[in-house]
Coordinates of C-alpha atoms in Angstrom, one line a residue:
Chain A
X19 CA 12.0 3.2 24.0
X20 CA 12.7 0.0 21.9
X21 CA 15.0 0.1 19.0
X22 CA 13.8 -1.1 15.8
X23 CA 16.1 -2.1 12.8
X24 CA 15.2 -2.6 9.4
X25 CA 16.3 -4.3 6.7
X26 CA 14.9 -4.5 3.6
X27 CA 16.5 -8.3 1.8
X28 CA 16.6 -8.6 -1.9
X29 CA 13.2 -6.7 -2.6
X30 CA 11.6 -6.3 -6.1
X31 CA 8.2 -4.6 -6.0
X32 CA 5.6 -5.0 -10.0
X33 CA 2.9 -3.3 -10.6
X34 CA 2.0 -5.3 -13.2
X35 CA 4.9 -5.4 -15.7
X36 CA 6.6 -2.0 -14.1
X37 CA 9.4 -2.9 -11.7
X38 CA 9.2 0.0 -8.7
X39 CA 11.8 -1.9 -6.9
X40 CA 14.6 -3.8 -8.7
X41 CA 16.4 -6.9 -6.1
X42 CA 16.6 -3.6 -3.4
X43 CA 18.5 -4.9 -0.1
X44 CA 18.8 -1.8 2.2
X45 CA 19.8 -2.1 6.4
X46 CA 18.8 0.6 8.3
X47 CA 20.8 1.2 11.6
X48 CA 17.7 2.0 14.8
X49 CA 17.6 5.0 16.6
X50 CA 19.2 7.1 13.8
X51 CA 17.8 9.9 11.2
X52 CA 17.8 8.4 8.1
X53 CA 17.1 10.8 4.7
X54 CA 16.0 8.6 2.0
X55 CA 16.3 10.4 -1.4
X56 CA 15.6 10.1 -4.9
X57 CA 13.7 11.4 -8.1
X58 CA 10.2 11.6 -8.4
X59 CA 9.4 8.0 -9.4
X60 CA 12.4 6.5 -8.2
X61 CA 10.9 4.2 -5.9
X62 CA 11.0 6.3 -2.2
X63 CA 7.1 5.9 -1.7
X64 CA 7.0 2.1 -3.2
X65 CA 9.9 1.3 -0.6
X66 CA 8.3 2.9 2.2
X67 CA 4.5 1.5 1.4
X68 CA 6.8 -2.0 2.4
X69 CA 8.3 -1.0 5.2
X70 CA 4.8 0.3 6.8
X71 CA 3.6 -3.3 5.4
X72 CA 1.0 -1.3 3.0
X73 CA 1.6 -3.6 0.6
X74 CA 3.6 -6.7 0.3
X75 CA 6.9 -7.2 -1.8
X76 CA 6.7 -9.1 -5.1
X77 CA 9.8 -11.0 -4.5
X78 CA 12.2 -10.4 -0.9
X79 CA 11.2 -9.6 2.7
X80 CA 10.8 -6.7 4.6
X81 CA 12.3 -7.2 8.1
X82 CA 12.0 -4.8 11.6
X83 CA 14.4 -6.8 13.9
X84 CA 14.0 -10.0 12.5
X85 CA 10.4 -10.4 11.8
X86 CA 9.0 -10.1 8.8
X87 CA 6.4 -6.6 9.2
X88 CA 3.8 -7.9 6.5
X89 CA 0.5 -8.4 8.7
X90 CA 2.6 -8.5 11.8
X91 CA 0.6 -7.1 14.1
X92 CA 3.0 -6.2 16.9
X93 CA 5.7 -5.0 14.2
X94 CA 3.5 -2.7 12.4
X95 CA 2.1 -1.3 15.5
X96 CA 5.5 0.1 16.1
X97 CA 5.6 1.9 12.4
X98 CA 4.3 5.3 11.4
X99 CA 4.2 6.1 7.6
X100 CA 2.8 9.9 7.3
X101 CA 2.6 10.8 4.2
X102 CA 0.5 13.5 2.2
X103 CA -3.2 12.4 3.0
X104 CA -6.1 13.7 1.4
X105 CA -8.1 15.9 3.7
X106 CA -10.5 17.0 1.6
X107 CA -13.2 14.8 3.1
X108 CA -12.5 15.4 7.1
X109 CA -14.8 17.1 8.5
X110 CA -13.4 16.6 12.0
X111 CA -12.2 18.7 14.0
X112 CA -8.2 18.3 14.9
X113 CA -8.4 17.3 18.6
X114 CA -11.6 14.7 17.9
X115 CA -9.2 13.8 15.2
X116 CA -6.3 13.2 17.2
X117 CA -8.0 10.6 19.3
X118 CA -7.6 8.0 17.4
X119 CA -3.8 7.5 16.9
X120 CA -4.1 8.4 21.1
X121 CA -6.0 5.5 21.1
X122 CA -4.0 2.9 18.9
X123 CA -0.9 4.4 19.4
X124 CA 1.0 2.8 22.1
X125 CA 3.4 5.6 23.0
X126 CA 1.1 8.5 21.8
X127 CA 2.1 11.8 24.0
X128 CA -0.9 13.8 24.7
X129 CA 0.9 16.5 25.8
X130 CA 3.5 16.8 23.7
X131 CA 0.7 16.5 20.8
X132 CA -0.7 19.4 22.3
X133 CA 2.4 21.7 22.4
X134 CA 3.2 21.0 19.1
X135 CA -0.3 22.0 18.0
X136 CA 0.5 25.5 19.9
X137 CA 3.9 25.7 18.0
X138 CA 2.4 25.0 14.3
X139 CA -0.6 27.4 15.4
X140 CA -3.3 25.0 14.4
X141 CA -6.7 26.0 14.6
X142 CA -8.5 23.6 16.5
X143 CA -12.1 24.6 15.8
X144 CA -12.3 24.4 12.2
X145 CA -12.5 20.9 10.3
X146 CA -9.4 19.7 9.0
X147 CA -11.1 19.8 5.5
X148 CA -10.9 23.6 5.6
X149 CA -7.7 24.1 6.5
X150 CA -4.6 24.7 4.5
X151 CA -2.4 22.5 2.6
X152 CA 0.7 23.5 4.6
X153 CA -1.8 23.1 8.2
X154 CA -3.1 19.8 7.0
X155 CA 0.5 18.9 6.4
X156 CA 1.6 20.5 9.9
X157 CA -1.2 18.2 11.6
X158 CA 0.5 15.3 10.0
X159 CA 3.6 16.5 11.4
X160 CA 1.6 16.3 15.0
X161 CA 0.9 12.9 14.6
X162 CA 4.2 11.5 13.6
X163 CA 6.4 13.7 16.4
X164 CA 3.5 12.4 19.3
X165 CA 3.0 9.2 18.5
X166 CA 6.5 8.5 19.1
X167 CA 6.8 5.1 17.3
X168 CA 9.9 3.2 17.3
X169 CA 9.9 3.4 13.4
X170 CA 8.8 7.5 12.2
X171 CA 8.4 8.0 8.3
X172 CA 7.6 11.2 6.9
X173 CA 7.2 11.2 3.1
X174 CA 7.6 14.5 1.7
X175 CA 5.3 15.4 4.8
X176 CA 6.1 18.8 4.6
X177 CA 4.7 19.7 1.0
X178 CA 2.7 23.3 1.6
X179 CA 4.6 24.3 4.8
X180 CA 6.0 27.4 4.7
X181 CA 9.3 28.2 5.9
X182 CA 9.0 28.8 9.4
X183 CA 6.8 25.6 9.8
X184 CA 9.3 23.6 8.2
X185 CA 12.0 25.0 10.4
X186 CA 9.7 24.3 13.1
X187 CA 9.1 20.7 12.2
X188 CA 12.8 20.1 11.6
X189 CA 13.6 21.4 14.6
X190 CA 11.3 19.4 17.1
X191 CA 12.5 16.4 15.3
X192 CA 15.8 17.2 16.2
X193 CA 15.0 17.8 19.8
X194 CA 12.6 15.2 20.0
X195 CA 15.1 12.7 19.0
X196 CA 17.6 13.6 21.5
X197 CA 15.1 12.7 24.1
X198 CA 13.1 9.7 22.7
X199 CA 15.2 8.7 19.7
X200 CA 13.9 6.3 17.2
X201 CA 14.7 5.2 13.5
X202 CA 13.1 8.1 11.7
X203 CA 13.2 8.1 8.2
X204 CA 12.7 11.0 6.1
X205 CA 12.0 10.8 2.3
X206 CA 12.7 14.3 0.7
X207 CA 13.1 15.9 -2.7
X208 CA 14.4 19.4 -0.5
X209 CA 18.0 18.0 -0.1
X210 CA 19.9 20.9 0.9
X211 CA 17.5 22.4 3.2
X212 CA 17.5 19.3 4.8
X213 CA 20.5 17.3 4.6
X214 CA 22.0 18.5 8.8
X215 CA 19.3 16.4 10.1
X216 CA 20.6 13.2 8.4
X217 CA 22.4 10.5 10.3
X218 CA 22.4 8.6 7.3
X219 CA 21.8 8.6 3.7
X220 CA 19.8 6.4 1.4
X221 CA 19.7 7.6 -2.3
X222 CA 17.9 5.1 -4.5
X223 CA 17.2 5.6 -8.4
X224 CA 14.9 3.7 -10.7
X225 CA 14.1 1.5 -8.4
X226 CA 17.8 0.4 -7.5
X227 CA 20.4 1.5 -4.0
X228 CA 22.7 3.7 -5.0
X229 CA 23.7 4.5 -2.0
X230 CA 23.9 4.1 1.5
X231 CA 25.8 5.4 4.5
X232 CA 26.6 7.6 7.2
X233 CA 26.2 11.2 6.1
X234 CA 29.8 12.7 6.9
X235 CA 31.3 9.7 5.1
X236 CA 29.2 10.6 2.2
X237 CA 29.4 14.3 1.9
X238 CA 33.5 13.5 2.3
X239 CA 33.8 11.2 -0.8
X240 CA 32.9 14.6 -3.1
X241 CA 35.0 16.9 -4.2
X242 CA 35.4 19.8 -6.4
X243 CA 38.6 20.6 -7.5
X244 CA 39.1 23.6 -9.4
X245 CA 41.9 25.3 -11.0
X246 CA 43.6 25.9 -14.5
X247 CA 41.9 23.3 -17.0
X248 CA 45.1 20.8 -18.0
X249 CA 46.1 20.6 -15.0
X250 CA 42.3 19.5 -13.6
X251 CA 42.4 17.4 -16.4
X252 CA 45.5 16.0 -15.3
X253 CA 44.5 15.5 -11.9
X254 CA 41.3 13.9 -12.1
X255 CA 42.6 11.4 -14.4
X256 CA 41.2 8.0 -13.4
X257 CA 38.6 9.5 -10.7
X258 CA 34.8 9.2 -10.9
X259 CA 33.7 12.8 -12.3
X260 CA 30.4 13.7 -11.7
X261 CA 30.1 17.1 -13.6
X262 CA 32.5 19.8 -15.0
X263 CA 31.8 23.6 -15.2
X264 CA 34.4 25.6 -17.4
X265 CA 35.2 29.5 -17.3
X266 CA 38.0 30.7 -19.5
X267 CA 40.6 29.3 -18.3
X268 CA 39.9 27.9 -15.4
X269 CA 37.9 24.4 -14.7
X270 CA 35.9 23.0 -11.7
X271 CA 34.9 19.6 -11.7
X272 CA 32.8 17.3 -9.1
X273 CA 34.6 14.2 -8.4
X274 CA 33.3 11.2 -6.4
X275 CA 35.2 8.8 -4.5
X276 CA 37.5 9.8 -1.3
X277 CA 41.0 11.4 -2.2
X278 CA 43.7 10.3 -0.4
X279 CA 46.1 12.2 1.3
X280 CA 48.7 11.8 -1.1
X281 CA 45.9 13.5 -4.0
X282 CA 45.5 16.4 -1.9
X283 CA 48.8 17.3 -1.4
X284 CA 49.8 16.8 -5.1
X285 CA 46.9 19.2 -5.6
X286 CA 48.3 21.9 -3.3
X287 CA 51.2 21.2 -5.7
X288 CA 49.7 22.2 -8.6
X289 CA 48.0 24.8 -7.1
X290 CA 44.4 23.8 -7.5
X291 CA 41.8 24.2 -5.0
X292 CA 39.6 21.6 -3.4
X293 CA 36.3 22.4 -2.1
X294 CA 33.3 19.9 -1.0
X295 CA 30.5 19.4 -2.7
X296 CA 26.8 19.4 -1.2
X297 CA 24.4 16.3 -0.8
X298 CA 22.1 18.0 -3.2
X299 CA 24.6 18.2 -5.6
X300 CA 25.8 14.3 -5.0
X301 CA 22.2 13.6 -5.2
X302 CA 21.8 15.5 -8.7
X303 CA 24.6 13.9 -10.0
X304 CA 25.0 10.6 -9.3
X305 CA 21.5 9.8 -10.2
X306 CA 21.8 12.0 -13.3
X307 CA 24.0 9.4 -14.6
X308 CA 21.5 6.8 -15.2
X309 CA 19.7 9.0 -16.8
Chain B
X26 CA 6.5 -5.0 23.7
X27 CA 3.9 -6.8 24.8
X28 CA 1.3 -8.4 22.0
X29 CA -1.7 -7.2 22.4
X30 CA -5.6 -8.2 20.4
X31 CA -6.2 -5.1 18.8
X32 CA -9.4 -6.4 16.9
X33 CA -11.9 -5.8 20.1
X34 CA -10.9 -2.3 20.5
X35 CA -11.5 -2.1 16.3
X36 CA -15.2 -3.6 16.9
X37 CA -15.7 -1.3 19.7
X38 CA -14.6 1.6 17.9
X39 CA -16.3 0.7 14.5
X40 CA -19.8 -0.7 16.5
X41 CA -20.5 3.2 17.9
X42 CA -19.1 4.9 15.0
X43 CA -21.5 3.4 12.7
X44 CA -24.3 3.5 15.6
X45 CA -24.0 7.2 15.4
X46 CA -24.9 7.2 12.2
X47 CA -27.8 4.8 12.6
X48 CA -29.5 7.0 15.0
X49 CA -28.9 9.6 12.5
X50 CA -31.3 6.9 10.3
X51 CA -33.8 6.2 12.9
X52 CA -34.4 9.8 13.4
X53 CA -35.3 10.4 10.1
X54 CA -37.2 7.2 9.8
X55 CA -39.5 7.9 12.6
X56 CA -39.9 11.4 11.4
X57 CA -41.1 10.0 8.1
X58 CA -43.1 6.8 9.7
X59 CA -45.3 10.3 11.2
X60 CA -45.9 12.0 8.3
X61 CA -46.8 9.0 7.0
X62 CA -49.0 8.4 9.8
X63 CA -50.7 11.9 9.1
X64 CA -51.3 11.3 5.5
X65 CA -52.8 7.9 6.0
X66 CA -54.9 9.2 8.4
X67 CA -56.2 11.9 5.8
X68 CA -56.7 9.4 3.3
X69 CA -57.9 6.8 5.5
X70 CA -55.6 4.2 4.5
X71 CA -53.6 2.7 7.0
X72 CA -49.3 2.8 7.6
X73 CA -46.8 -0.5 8.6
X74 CA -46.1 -0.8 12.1
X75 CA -42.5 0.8 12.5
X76 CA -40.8 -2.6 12.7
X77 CA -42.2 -3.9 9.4
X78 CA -42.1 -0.1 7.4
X79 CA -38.3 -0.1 8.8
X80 CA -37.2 -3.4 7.2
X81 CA -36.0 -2.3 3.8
X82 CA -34.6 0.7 4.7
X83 CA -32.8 -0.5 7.6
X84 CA -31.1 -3.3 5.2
X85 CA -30.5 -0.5 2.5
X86 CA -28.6 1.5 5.7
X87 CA -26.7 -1.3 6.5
X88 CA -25.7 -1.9 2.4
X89 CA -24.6 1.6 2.9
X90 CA -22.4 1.3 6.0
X91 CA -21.1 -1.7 4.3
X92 CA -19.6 0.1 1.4
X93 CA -18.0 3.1 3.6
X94 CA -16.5 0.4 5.9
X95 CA -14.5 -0.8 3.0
X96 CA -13.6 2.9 1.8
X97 CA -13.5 4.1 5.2
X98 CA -12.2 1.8 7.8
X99 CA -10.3 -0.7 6.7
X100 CA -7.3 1.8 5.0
X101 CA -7.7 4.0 7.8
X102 CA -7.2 1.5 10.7
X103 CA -4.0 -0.3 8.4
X104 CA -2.7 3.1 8.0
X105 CA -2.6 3.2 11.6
X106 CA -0.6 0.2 12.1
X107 CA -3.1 -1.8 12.5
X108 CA -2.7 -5.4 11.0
X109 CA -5.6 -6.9 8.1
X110 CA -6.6 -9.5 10.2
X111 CA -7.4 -7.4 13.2
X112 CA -8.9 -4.9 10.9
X113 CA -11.3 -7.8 9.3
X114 CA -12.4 -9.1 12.8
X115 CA -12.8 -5.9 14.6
X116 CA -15.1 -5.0 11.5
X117 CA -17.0 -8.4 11.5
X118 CA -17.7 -7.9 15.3
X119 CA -18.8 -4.2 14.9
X120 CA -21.3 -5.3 11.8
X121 CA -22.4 -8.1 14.2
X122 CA -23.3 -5.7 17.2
X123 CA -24.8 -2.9 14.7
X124 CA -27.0 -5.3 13.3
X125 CA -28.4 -6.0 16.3
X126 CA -28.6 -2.3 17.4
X127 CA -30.7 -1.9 13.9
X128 CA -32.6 -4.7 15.0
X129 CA -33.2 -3.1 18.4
X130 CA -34.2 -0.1 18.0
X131 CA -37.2 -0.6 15.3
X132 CA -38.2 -3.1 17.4
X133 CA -38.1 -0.7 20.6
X134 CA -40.0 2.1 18.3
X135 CA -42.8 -0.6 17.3
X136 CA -43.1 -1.2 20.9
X137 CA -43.5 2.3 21.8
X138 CA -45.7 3.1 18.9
X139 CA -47.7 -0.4 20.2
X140 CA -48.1 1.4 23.4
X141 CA -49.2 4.6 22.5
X142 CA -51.6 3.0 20.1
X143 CA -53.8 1.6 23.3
X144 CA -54.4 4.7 24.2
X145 CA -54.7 6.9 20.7
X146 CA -56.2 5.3 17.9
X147 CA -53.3 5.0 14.9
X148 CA -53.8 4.5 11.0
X149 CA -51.0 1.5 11.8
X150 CA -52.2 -1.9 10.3
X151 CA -53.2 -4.0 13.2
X152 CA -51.6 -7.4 12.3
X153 CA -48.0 -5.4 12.0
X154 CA -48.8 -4.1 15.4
X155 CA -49.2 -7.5 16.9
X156 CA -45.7 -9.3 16.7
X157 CA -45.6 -8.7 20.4
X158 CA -48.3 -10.2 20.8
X159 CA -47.8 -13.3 18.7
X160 CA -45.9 -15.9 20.7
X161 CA -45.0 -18.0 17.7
X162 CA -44.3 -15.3 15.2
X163 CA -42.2 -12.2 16.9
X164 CA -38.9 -14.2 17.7
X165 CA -38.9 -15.3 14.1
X166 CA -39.6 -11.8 12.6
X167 CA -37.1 -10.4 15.1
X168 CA -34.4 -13.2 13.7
X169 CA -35.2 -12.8 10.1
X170 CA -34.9 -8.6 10.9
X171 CA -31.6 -9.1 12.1
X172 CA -30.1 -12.0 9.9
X173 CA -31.0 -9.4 6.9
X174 CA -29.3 -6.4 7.9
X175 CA -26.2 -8.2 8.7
X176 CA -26.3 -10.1 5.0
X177 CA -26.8 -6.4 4.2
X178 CA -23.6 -5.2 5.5
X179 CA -21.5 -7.9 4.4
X180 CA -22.9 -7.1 0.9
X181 CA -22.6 -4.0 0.9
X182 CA -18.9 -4.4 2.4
X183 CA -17.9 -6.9 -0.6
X184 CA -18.9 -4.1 -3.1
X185 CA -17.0 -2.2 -1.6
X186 CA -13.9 -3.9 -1.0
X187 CA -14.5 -5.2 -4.8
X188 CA -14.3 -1.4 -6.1
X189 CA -11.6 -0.4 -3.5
X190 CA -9.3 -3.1 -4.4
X191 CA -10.1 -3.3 -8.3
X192 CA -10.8 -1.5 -11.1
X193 CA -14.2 -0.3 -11.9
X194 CA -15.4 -2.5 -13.9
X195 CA -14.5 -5.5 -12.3
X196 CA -16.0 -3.6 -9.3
X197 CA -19.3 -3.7 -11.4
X198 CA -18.5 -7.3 -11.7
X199 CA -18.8 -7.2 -7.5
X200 CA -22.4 -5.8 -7.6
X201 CA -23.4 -8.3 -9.9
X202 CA -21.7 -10.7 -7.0
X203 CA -24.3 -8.9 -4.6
X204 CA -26.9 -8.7 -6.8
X205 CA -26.7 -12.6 -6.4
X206 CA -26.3 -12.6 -3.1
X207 CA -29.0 -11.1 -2.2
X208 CA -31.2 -12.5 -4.6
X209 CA -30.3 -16.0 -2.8
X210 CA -30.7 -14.3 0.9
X211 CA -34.3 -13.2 -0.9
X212 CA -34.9 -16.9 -2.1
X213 CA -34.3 -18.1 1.5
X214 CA -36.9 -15.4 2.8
X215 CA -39.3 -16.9 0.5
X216 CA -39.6 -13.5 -1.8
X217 CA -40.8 -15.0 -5.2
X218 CA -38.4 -12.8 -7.1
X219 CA -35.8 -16.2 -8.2
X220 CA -38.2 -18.7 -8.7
X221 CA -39.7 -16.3 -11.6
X222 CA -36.5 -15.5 -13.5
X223 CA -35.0 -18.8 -13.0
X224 CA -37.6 -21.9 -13.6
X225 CA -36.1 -24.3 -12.3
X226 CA -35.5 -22.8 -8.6
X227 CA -38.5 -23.9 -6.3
X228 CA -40.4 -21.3 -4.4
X229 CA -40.0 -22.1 -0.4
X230 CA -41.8 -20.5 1.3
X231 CA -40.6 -18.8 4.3
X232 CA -43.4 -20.8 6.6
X233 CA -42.8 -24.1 5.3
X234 CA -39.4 -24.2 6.1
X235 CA -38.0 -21.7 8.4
X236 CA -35.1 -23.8 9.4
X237 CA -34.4 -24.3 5.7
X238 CA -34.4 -20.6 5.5
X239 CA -31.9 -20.3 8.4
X240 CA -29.4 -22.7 7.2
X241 CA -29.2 -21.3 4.0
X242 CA -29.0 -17.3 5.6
X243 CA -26.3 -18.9 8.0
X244 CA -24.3 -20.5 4.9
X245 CA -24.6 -17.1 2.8
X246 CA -23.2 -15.0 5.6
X247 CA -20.5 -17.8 5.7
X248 CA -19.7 -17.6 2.5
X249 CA -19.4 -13.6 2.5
X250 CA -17.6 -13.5 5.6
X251 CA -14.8 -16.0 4.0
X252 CA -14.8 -14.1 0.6
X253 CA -14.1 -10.8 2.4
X254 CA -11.2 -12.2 4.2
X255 CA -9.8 -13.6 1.5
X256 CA -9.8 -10.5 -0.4
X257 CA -8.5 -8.2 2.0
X258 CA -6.4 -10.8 3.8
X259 CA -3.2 -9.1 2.1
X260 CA -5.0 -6.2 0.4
X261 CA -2.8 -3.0 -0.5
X262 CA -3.4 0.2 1.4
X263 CA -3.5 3.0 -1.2
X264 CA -1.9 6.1 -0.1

């Protein structure tokens, strides 16, 4: 399997007068999972239409290892950009359906396609038009995982799963990626059901990075410290506080930004606890700010 | 990886696609060329030969096929990775070869239908009947058949790709564009239609000048094929 890097070089994206990307650079490191999130309209869709060379930047360059990807034909052979399609009109069935990306799709597995068909119980006799949201978005699944291309984006793909199926398509991408990795990137609004299968993080808002970085580095920069209220007060003093929550007496507040080793032990000090703080509610936060 | 041309494997794909569908059209064609057939023979009036009573249908089909290639295709092939330019080509290529497969297979049908018609007496109108028979006049017909159907498509593909990449009103603006065209691909055939709105474009007729006629078929097919690139040359793929 070939790697495939992306980076994404001072990109601004107009429809018309509305800026959906702002001057966006972005690098994305191959064979990783990366979780691209961000509020509805924050740009995730806009950025990926790019990087699947849907649609051309305004000003910038999309690259995958070097090359610009707009109406390359070699480079966007090697993307996949599944996203919620509309079904409504497909009256084929799913396996005279699947012959196309078999066709096209350099390193389409048959077999593997097939499997996961079993595992999602798809119904293979009925047109794709008549199945359900959460099946339609299962089959979608199917195609991404088998075609196995070096570059894998699913955009919300699993809107009308259920649990199970979602567990089930979370899992084979795991598993999948262990034995063929590839840069997968994964646009979701479902942060906390979602966030152990990121490598890395992307959060963008309005258009702009926010940030972007290895996961464990990320989820280690927050904090919630909680104890009596002064002396929170007192020890957040000078940090980035995200949000603050107060009982009575007692005070918990999100800070952002890694605490040193000296912070935490003038915490234990003063008695205060120090907890971590989700992606979700990193997420919430920081691009509450803006806001 | 290796580079490879994509855009035969498009026209491949795209050609027996869309033939599907045009046997789809012929079956219902011949099925209506009988009844026809019966009804003349009632009234004793007399039908088209199939080749001649296919003509504007078959271009109509082809206008039709145009306009779902635009919807149809060309997103769905980019969506698969698949690169504008390839797209374009692939789709030129498959017009090209279901042109002539719409060209074929009325001509086949008259053929049969001239066959039968030695041994069963048909209300078909002789002189349609005899473009086999005609050494000077069949390759022309044949030629003319097929240079219509493909004008068709391309027409039919520019509305499309007008409404598909636009609003809908400059989309309307895009069937005006095709009303044009084919009024000019008319004018070449030698169909009065232009000379009588506009006064001051001569009426050629098609025997006086077939080479005229050609030329000027061959330009307007140019002409459509380079517009269509250009607009979907960097198109946007809608989600």
């Amino acid at each position: 399997m070939m790697e495939a890097h992306i980076k994404i070089d001072n990109v601004t994206l107009k429809f018309g007068k509305f800026e959906a990307l702002k001057d966006l650079s972005l690098s994305l490191e191959s064979n990783r999972i990366h979780g691209l999130i961000g509020r509805n309209g924050a740009g995730k869709t806009s950025l990926l239409s790019l990087i699947a060379a849907f649609r051309e930047t305004t000003e910038g360059q999309v690259f995958i290892d070097g090359e610009p990807v707009f109406e390359n034909a070699d480079k966007m052979l090697q993307v996949s950009f599944i996203y919620n399609k509309d079904y409504k009109e497909e009256y084929e069935k799913i396996p005279q359906f699947l012959e196309f990306p078999e066709y096209y799709r350099p390193s389409y597995d048959k077999e593997y396609a097939d499997y996961l068909l079993k595992r999602f119980k798809l119904p293979l006799d009925k047109p794709i038009s008549k199945l359900s949201k959460g099946m339609q978005s299962a089959l979608n699944a199917v195609i991404g995982l088998a075609s196995r291309s070096p570059i894998t984006i699913f955009d919300e793909a699993y809107v009308g799963m259920d649990a199970p199926a979602r567990e089930i398509f979370y899992q084979e991408i795991l598993a999948d990626q262990a034995k063929h990795p590839r840069t997968f990137i994964l646009s979701t609004h479902l942060v906390s059901e979602m966030d152990y299968l990121f490598d890395q993080v992307v959060i963008i808002d309005q258009g702009r990075l926010v940030l972007n970085g290895d996961y464990e580095t990320i989820a280690s920069r927050g904090a919630s410290i909680t104890g009596a209220a002064d002396q929170v007060d007192a020890f957040v003093a000078g940090l980035k506080v995200l949000n603050e929550q107060k009982l009575g007496g007692t005070k918990s507040v999100m800070v952002y930004g890694a605490l040193s080793e000296e912070d935490q032990q003038k915490a234990q000090q003063l008695g205060l606890e120090i907890g971590p703080v989700s992606l979700q509610d990193l997420f919430i936060h920081l691009t509450e700010e803006a806001h | 990886m290796k580079s490879v041309k994509l855009y035969p494997k498009i026209a491949r794909d795209s050609f027996l696609e869309q033939f599907k569908w045009s046997i789809w059209f012929f079956s219902f064609l011949t099925l209506a060329h009988v009844i026809g057939m019966f009804i003349a023979n009632r009234n004793d009036a007399n039908v088209e030969g199939f080749f001649v009573f296919s003509s504007y249908s078959a271009a109509i089909f082809m206008l039709v096929c145009g306009i779902i290639a635009a919807f149809g295709f060309m997103a769905y092939f980019v969506q698969h990775g698949i690169s504008r330019k390839d797209m374009f080509f692939g789709v030129v290529i498959g017009a090209f070869g279901l042109a002539i497969a719409v060209t074929v297979v009325p001509l086949a049908i008259h053929g049969i239908e001239h066959l039968i018609s030695n041994f069963v007496s048909m209300p078909v109108k002789s002189d349609s009947l005899t473009i086999f028979e005609r050494t000077s006049g069949w390759f022309s017909a044949i030629g003319v058949f097929f240079l219509n159907v493909f004008t068709y498509y391309l027409v039919g593909w520019l509305i499309g790709i007008g409404y598909y990449r636009f609003n809908w009103l400059i989309g309307l603006g895009f069937v005006g564009l095709a009303i044009v065209a084919l009024s000019l691909n008319g004018f070449f055939w030698g169909e009065a239609g232009l000379s009588t709105i506009i006064p001051w474009i001569p009426y050629i007729p098609t025997e006086a000048s077939l080479l005229m006629s050609v030329i000027g078929s061959l330009l307007l097919i140019a002409v459509l094929i380079i517009a269509t690139r250009m607009l979907t040359k960097r198109i946007p793929i809608k989600l």
